[in-house]
Amino acid sequence: MEPAYICDAVRTPFGRYGGTLASIRTDDLAAIPVRALVGRNAGVDWNAVDDVVYGCANQAGEDNRNVARMALLLAGLPNEVPGTTVNRLCGSSMDAVASAARAIKCGETDLMIAGGVESMSRAPFVVAKADSAYSRSMKMEDTTLGWRFINPCLKVKYALIPCRKPARTSPKNFTSLAGIRIYSL
């Protein structure tokens, strides 16, 4: 198996909700570190990048579709370089790095860019599709945190806990809510 190396790393600063970074589009924010990598590594043949993998959980606004592809194009990488976006909720960026490392270690690729982007300040409000033709009802949700438009079958079968709630849930309550039983041997 081939070794995988991190050759350079750069990131944007952490922002606050509604803070200094709130005016920057999510896809533009995603391009900043890629552009910085290109600027700091002039000797790299950027045509040789096999893939750009970005993690992004929300994907409901300017980060929709494929934010990795948008970021690489905005950063000035060649049009021939592909990009893919992965979603593993709060672990999306780490999954992107792991996916890139796996591809290199397996010999599928040689040069990858991996990272992630999220901007809760830019997360939009979304409106659900009507339940029936000509319906005049409308349900709007804020996509800033947690799941929206939850499938009722999943809600009955599994205790779906919003992203912000587990931190306030004790382990005992969480295991009960999630339907997990703990046995001691």
Coordinates of C-alpha atoms in Angstrom, one line a residue:
M1 CA 0.0 0.0 0.0
E2 CA 1.3 3.5 -0.9
P3 CA 1.9 6.0 1.9
A4 CA -0.2 9.2 1.9
Y5 CA 1.4 12.5 3.0
I6 CA 0.0 15.8 3.9
C7 CA 2.3 18.2 2.1
D8 CA 0.7 21.5 3.0
A9 CA -2.2 22.7 5.1
V10 CA -4.1 26.0 5.2
R11 CA -7.5 27.0 6.6
T12 CA -9.7 30.0 7.0
P13 CA -10.3 31.3 10.5
F14 CA -13.3 30.1 12.6
G15 CA -16.0 32.6 12.4
R16 CA -19.0 33.4 14.6
Y17 CA -22.6 33.3 13.5
G18 CA -23.3 36.6 11.8
G19 CA -19.6 37.6 12.3
T20 CA -16.9 38.9 10.1
L21 CA -17.1 36.0 7.6
A22 CA -20.9 36.2 7.3
S23 CA -20.7 38.4 4.1
I24 CA -18.5 35.8 2.3
R25 CA -20.4 33.3 0.1
T26 CA -19.8 29.7 1.2
D27 CA -18.4 28.7 -2.2
D28 CA -16.0 31.7 -2.2
L29 CA -15.0 30.8 1.4
A30 CA -14.2 27.3 0.2
A31 CA -12.0 28.7 -2.6
I32 CA -9.8 30.7 -0.3
P33 CA -7.6 27.9 1.1
V34 CA -7.3 26.2 -2.3
R35 CA -6.2 29.5 -3.8
A36 CA -3.7 29.9 -1.0
L37 CA -2.3 26.4 -1.6
V38 CA -1.8 27.3 -5.3
G39 CA 0.0 30.5 -4.3
R40 CA 2.3 28.9 -1.8
N41 CA 3.2 26.0 -4.0
A42 CA 4.2 27.5 -7.4
G43 CA 6.3 24.4 -8.3
V44 CA 3.3 22.0 -8.2
D45 CA 1.7 21.0 -11.5
W46 CA -1.9 21.8 -10.7
N47 CA -3.1 19.9 -13.8
A48 CA -1.9 16.8 -12.0
V49 CA -4.5 17.1 -9.2
D50 CA -6.6 13.9 -9.4
D51 CA -9.5 15.2 -7.4
V52 CA -10.6 17.8 -4.8
V53 CA -12.7 16.3 -2.0
Y54 CA -14.6 18.7 0.3
G55 CA -16.9 18.0 3.2
C56 CA -20.0 20.0 3.6
A57 CA -23.0 19.2 5.8
N58 CA -25.6 21.8 5.1
Q59 CA -25.6 22.1 1.3
A60 CA -28.8 24.1 1.2
G61 CA -27.6 27.4 0.0
E62 CA -24.6 28.7 -1.9
D63 CA -22.8 25.4 -1.0
N64 CA -25.4 23.4 -2.8
R65 CA -24.8 20.9 -5.6
N66 CA -21.0 20.3 -5.5
V67 CA -19.2 23.0 -3.5
A68 CA -15.8 21.2 -4.0
R69 CA -16.1 21.7 -7.8
M70 CA -17.2 25.3 -7.4
A71 CA -14.3 26.0 -5.0
L72 CA -11.7 24.6 -7.3
L73 CA -12.9 26.5 -10.2
L74 CA -13.2 29.8 -8.2
A75 CA -9.6 29.1 -6.9
G76 CA -8.4 29.0 -10.5
L77 CA -7.5 25.3 -10.8
P78 CA -7.8 23.8 -14.3
N79 CA -11.3 23.0 -15.6
E80 CA -10.1 19.3 -16.1
V81 CA -9.7 18.8 -12.3
P82 CA -12.7 17.1 -10.8
G83 CA -14.3 17.8 -7.5
T84 CA -16.6 15.9 -5.2
T85 CA -18.5 16.9 -2.0
V86 CA -19.1 14.4 0.8
N87 CA -21.6 14.7 3.6
R88 CA -21.1 13.0 6.9
L89 CA -22.7 15.8 8.9
C90 CA -20.2 17.1 11.5
G91 CA -17.5 14.7 10.3
S92 CA -17.7 15.8 6.7
S93 CA -14.3 17.5 6.5
M94 CA -12.5 14.6 8.3
D95 CA -14.3 12.1 5.9
A96 CA -13.0 14.2 2.9
V97 CA -9.4 13.9 4.2
A98 CA -9.8 10.2 5.0
S99 CA -11.3 9.6 1.5
A100 CA -8.4 11.4 -0.2
A101 CA -5.8 9.5 1.9
R102 CA -7.5 6.2 1.1
A103 CA -7.5 6.9 -2.6
I104 CA -3.7 7.7 -2.5
K105 CA -2.9 4.7 -0.3
C106 CA -4.8 2.4 -2.6
G107 CA -2.9 3.7 -5.6
E108 CA -6.0 5.2 -7.3
T109 CA -4.6 8.7 -7.2
D110 CA -1.3 10.6 -6.6
L111 CA -2.3 14.2 -5.8
M112 CA -5.4 15.2 -3.9
I113 CA -6.8 18.3 -2.2
A114 CA -9.1 17.7 0.7
G115 CA -10.9 20.0 3.2
G116 CA -14.3 21.3 4.0
V117 CA -16.5 24.3 4.3
E118 CA -19.6 25.4 6.2
S119 CA -21.2 28.8 6.8
M120 CA -24.1 28.8 9.2
S121 CA -24.4 32.5 8.8
R122 CA -25.2 32.0 5.1
A123 CA -27.5 29.0 5.6
P124 CA -30.9 29.8 3.9
F125 CA -34.5 29.4 4.8
V126 CA -36.1 26.7 2.7
V127 CA -39.7 26.0 1.7
A128 CA -41.0 22.5 1.4
K129 CA -42.8 21.3 -1.7
A130 CA -46.6 21.0 -1.3
D131 CA -48.0 17.7 -0.2
S132 CA -50.5 17.7 -3.0
A133 CA -51.2 19.5 -6.3
Y134 CA -52.6 23.0 -6.0
S135 CA -52.0 23.0 -2.3
R136 CA -51.8 26.5 -0.8
S137 CA -50.0 25.4 2.4
M138 CA -46.4 26.3 2.9
K139 CA -43.8 25.1 5.5
M140 CA -40.6 27.1 5.8
E141 CA -37.6 25.9 7.8
D142 CA -34.3 27.5 8.9
T143 CA -31.4 25.3 7.7
T144 CA -28.9 26.7 10.2
L145 CA -28.8 23.8 12.6
G146 CA -30.3 20.3 12.7
W147 CA -32.4 18.2 10.4
R148 CA -35.4 19.7 8.6
F149 CA -38.3 18.0 6.8
I150 CA -37.8 14.8 8.8
N151 CA -39.4 11.7 7.4
P152 CA -42.2 10.8 9.9
C153 CA -41.3 7.1 9.6
L154 CA -37.7 7.7 10.7
K155 CA -39.0 9.9 13.6
V156 CA -41.2 7.0 14.8
K157 CA -38.6 4.3 14.4
Y158 CA -35.5 6.3 15.7
A159 CA -35.4 9.1 18.2
L160 CA -34.0 11.7 15.9
I161 CA -32.0 14.2 18.0
P162 CA -31.2 17.6 16.5
C163 CA -27.5 18.4 16.1
R164 CA -27.6 20.9 19.0
K165 CA -29.4 18.7 21.4
P166 CA -26.9 15.8 22.2
A167 CA -24.6 18.2 24.0
R168 CA -27.4 18.8 26.5
T169 CA -28.4 15.2 26.7
S170 CA -26.9 13.0 29.4
P171 CA -25.5 9.6 28.3
K172 CA -28.3 7.8 30.1
N173 CA -31.0 9.9 28.4
F174 CA -29.2 9.7 25.1
T175 CA -29.1 5.9 25.1
S176 CA -32.7 5.8 26.1
L177 CA -33.7 8.3 23.3
A178 CA -31.6 6.5 20.7
G179 CA -33.1 3.1 21.6
I180 CA -29.7 1.8 22.8
R181 CA -29.6 -0.7 25.6
I182 CA -26.5 -1.1 27.8
Y183 CA -25.8 -4.4 29.3
S184 CA -23.1 -5.2 31.8
L185 CA -21.4 -8.6 31.7

